[in-house]
Amino acid sequence: MTDLLLPLAALGAGTLAGALHFATLRRLSDRLLRGDLGAIPLQLLRLALLAAFLVLCSRGGATTLLAAAAGILGGRALILRRERVR
């Protein structure tokens, strides 16, 4: 039972991390297209936070890392669905 809790938690956290990661992508991309170079550090921070999350999940093993990655893809799907409605 406890072997399943960590991957499930990683799946949920990955969904939130993915949704946040991809929700901020549009805003930062718009800023970069307008020539706002202040968005570059924010973009790097965004990528570093996602990488740190995945490294943390990797410490829980392959199943936990895969669950986190699946959650990130799920969060991406949620944001893409929301953006298509707009």
Coordinates of C-alpha atoms in Angstrom, one line a residue:
M1 CA 0.0 0.0 0.0
T2 CA 2.7 2.5 0.9
D3 CA 4.6 1.6 -2.3
L4 CA 1.7 3.1 -4.2
L5 CA 1.4 6.3 -2.2
L6 CA 4.6 8.0 -3.4
P7 CA 3.8 7.5 -7.1
L8 CA 0.3 8.7 -6.6
A9 CA 1.5 11.8 -4.8
A10 CA 4.0 12.4 -7.6
L11 CA 1.2 12.0 -10.2
G12 CA -0.9 14.6 -8.4
A13 CA 2.1 17.0 -7.9
G14 CA 3.2 16.4 -11.5
T15 CA -0.2 17.4 -12.7
L16 CA -0.1 20.7 -10.7
A17 CA 3.5 21.3 -11.7
G18 CA 2.7 20.7 -15.4
A19 CA -0.3 22.9 -15.3
L20 CA 1.6 25.7 -13.8
H21 CA 4.6 25.2 -16.1
F22 CA 2.5 25.3 -19.3
A23 CA 0.1 28.0 -18.1
T24 CA 3.1 30.4 -17.6
L25 CA 4.5 29.5 -21.0
R26 CA 2.1 31.6 -23.0
R27 CA 2.6 34.7 -20.9
L28 CA 6.3 34.5 -21.0
S29 CA 6.4 33.8 -24.7
D30 CA 4.2 36.9 -25.3
R31 CA 6.6 38.9 -23.3
L32 CA 9.6 37.6 -25.2
L33 CA 7.9 38.3 -28.5
R34 CA 7.4 41.9 -27.4
G35 CA 11.1 42.2 -26.8
D36 CA 10.9 42.2 -23.0
L37 CA 14.2 40.7 -22.0
G38 CA 13.1 40.6 -18.4
A39 CA 11.2 37.4 -19.2
I40 CA 14.4 35.5 -19.9
P41 CA 15.3 35.0 -16.2
L42 CA 11.7 34.0 -15.5
Q43 CA 11.8 31.4 -18.3
L44 CA 15.0 30.0 -16.9
L45 CA 13.5 29.9 -13.4
R46 CA 10.4 28.1 -14.9
L47 CA 12.6 25.4 -16.5
A48 CA 14.8 25.1 -13.4
L49 CA 11.8 24.5 -11.1
L50 CA 10.4 21.8 -13.3
A51 CA 13.9 20.1 -13.5
A52 CA 14.3 20.3 -9.7
F53 CA 10.8 18.7 -9.3
L54 CA 11.8 15.9 -11.6
V55 CA 15.1 15.4 -9.8
L56 CA 13.3 15.2 -6.5
C57 CA 10.9 12.7 -7.9
S58 CA 13.8 10.6 -9.3
R59 CA 14.9 10.0 -5.8
G60 CA 11.8 8.0 -5.2
G61 CA 12.6 5.6 -8.0
A62 CA 11.6 5.0 -11.6
T63 CA 7.9 4.5 -10.8
T64 CA 7.7 7.8 -9.0
L65 CA 9.6 9.6 -11.7
L66 CA 7.3 8.1 -14.4
A67 CA 4.2 9.0 -12.5
A68 CA 5.5 12.6 -12.1
A69 CA 6.2 12.8 -15.8
A70 CA 2.7 11.4 -16.6
G71 CA 1.3 14.1 -14.3
I72 CA 3.2 16.8 -16.1
L73 CA 1.8 15.6 -19.4
G74 CA -1.7 15.5 -17.9
G75 CA -1.2 19.1 -16.7
R76 CA -0.1 20.1 -20.2
A77 CA -3.3 18.5 -21.6
L78 CA -5.4 20.5 -19.2
I79 CA -3.8 23.8 -20.2
L80 CA -4.0 22.9 -23.9
R81 CA -7.7 22.1 -23.6
R82 CA -8.3 25.4 -21.8
E83 CA -6.3 27.4 -24.4
R84 CA -8.2 25.8 -27.3
V85 CA -11.5 27.0 -25.9
R86 CA -10.3 30.6 -25.8

